[in-house]
mmCIF file of C-alpha atoms in Angstrom:
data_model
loop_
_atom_site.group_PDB
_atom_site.id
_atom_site.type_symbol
_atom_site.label_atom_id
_atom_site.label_comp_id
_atom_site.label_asym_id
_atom_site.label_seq_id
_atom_site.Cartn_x
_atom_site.Cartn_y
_atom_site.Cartn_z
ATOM 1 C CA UNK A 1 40.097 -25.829 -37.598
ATOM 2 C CA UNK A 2 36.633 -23.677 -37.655
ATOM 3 C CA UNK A 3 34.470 -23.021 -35.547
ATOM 4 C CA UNK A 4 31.936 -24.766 -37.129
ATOM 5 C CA UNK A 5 34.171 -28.072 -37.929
ATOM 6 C CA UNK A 6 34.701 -27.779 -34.195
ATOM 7 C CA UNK A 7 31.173 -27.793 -33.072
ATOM 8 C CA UNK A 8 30.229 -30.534 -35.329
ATOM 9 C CA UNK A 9 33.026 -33.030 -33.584
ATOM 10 C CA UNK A 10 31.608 -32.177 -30.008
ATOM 11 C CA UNK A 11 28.892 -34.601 -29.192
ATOM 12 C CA UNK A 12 25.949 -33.787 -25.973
ATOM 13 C CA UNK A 13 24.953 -37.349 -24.705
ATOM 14 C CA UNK A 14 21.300 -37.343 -24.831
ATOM 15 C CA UNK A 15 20.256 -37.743 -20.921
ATOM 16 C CA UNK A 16 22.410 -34.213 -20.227
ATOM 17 C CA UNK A 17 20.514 -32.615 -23.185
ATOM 18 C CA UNK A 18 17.253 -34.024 -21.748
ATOM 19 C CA UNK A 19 17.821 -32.994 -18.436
ATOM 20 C CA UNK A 20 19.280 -29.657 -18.986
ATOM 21 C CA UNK A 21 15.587 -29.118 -20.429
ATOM 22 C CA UNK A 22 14.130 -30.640 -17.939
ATOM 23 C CA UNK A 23 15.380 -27.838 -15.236
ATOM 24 C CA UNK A 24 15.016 -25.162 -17.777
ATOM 25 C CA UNK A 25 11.127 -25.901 -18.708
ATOM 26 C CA UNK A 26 10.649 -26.487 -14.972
ATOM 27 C CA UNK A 27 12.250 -23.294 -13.840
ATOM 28 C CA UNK A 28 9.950 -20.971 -16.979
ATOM 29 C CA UNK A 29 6.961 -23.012 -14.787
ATOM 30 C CA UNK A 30 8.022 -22.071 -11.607
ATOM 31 C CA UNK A 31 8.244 -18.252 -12.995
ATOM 32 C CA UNK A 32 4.709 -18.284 -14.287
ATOM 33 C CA UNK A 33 3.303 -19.679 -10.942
ATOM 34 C CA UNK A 34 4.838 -17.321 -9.297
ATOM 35 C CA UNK A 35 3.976 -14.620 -11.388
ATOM 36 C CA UNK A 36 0.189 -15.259 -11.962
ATOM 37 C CA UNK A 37 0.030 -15.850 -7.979
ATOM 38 C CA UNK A 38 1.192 -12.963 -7.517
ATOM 39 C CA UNK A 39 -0.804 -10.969 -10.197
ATOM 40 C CA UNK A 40 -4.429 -12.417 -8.743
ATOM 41 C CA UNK A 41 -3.451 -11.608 -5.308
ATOM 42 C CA UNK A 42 -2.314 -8.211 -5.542
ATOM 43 C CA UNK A 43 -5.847 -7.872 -7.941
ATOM 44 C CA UNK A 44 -7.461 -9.304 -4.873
ATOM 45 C CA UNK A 45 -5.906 -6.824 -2.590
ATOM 46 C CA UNK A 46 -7.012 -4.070 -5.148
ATOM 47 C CA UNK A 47 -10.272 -5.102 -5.167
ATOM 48 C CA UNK A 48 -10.414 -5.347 -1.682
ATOM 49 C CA UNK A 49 -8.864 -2.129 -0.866
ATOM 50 C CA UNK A 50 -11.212 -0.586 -3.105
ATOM 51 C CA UNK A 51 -14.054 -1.227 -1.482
ATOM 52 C CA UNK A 52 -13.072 -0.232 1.803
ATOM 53 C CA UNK A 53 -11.742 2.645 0.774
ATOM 54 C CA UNK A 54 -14.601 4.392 -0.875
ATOM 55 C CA UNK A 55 -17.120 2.989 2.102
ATOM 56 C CA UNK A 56 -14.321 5.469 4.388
ATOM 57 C CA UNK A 57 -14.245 7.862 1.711
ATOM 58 C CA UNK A 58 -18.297 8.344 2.450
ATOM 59 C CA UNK A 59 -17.928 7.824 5.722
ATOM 60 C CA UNK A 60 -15.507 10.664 5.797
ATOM 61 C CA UNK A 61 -17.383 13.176 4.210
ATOM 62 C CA UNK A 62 -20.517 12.569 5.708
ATOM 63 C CA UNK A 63 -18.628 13.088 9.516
ATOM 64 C CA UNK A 64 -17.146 16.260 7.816
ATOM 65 C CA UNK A 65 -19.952 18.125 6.028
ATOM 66 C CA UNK A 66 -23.309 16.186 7.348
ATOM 67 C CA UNK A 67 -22.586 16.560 11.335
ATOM 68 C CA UNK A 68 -22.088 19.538 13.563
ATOM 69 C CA UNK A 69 -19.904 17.247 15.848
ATOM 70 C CA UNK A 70 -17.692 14.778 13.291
ATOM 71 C CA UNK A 71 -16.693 12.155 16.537
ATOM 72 C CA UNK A 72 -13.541 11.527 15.228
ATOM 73 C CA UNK A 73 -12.132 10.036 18.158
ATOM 74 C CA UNK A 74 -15.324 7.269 18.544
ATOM 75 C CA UNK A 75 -15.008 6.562 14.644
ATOM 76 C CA UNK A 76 -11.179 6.042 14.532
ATOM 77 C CA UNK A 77 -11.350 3.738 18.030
ATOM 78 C CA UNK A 78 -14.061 1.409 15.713
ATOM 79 C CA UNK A 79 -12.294 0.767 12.923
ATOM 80 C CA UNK A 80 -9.749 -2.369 12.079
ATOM 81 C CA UNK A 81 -5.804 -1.703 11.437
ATOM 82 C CA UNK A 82 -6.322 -2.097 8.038
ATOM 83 C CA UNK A 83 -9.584 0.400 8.017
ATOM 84 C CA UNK A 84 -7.148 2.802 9.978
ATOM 85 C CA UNK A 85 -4.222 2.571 7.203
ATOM 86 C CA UNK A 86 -6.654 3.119 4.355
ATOM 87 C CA UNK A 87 -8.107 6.458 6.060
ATOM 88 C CA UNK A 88 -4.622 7.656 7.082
ATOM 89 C CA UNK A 89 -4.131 7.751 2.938
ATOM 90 C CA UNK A 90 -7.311 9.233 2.699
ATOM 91 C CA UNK A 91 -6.811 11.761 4.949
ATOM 92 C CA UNK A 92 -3.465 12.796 3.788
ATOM 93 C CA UNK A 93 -4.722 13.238 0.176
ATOM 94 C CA UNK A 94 -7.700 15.534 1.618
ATOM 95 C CA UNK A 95 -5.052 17.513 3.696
ATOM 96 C CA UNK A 96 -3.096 18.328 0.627
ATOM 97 C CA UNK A 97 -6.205 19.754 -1.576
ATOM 98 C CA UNK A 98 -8.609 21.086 1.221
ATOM 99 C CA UNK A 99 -7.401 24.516 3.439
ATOM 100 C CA UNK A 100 -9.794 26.895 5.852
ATOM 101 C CA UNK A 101 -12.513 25.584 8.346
ATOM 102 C CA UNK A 102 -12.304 21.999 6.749
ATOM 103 C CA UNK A 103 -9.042 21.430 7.193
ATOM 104 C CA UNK A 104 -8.699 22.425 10.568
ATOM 105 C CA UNK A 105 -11.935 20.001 11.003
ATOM 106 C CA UNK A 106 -9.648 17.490 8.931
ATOM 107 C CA UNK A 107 -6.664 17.542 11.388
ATOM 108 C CA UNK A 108 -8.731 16.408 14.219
ATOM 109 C CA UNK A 109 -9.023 13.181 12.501
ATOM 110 C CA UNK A 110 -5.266 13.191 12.352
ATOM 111 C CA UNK A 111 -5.012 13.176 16.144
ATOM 112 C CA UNK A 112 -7.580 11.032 16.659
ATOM 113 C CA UNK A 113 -5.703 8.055 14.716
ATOM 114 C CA UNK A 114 -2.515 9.552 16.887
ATOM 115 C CA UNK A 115 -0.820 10.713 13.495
ATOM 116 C CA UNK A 116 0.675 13.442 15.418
ATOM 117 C CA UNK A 117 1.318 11.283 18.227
ATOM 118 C CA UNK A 118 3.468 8.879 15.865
ATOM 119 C CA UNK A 119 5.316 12.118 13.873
ATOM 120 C CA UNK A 120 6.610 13.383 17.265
ATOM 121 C CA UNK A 121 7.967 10.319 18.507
ATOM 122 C CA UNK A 122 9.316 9.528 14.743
ATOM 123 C CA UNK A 123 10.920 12.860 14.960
ATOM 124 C CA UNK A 124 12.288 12.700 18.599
ATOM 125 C CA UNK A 125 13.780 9.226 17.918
ATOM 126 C CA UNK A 126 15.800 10.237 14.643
ATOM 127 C CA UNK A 127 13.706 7.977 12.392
ATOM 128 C CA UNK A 128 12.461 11.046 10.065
ATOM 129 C CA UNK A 129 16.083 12.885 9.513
ATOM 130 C CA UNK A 130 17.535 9.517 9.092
ATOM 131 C CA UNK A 131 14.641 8.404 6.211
ATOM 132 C CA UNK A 132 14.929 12.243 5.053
ATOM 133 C CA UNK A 133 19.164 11.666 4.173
ATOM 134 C CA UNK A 134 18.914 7.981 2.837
#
């Protein structure tokens, strides 16, 4: 007997067939929701982000280049968590690409949103060698 001869003699009663599609077009749904819900929200959270970031960006280099006296502690006790996460990016890109007189002016920022505060304690309680060997 063939394969094919074999195939032809096994019969799919119609209500299995019809629900096997059933779940199959209902899970492809399901993945599409999902997906496009997740798409326009992340977009969302771009677009967001976006915003605040360059209004810190500004900010930033106005408190750095415009003022004799930058006040980073009064700016960084202002702004919202999510303000403070967004400039802790910014800052660390800056870091990386700006050196001398700036930079030093730079790293005050970095205490005042208790960066080194947080590395020391990350450090003393094993978190950073144990993230470093993972």
């Amino acid at each position: 007997m063939t394969a094919a001869t074999l195939i032809a003699q096994v019969t799919v009663p119609t209500g299995v067939l019809t629900g096997a599609i059933v779940v199959l077009v209902s899970a492809l749904m399901a993945a599409v929701i999902v997906t496009l819900g997740y798409s326009l929200r992340a977009a969302r959270t771009r677009r967001r982000r976006t915003v605040v970031r360059s209004e810190l960006r500004s900010e930033l280099l106005d408190r750095l280049y415009g003022r004799d006296d930058p006040a980073w502690e009064a700016w960084a006790a202002s702004l919202s968590s999510r303000e403070r996460e967004e400039l802790e990016s910014i800052l660390g890109v800056y870091l990386r690409e700006i050196e001398g007189r700036d930079a030093r002016r730079l790293a005050g920022l970095g205490t005042a949103l208790g960066i080194d505060d947080r590395s020391r304690e990350d450090i003393a309680t094993g978190d950073y060698w144990d993230r470093l060997h993972e």
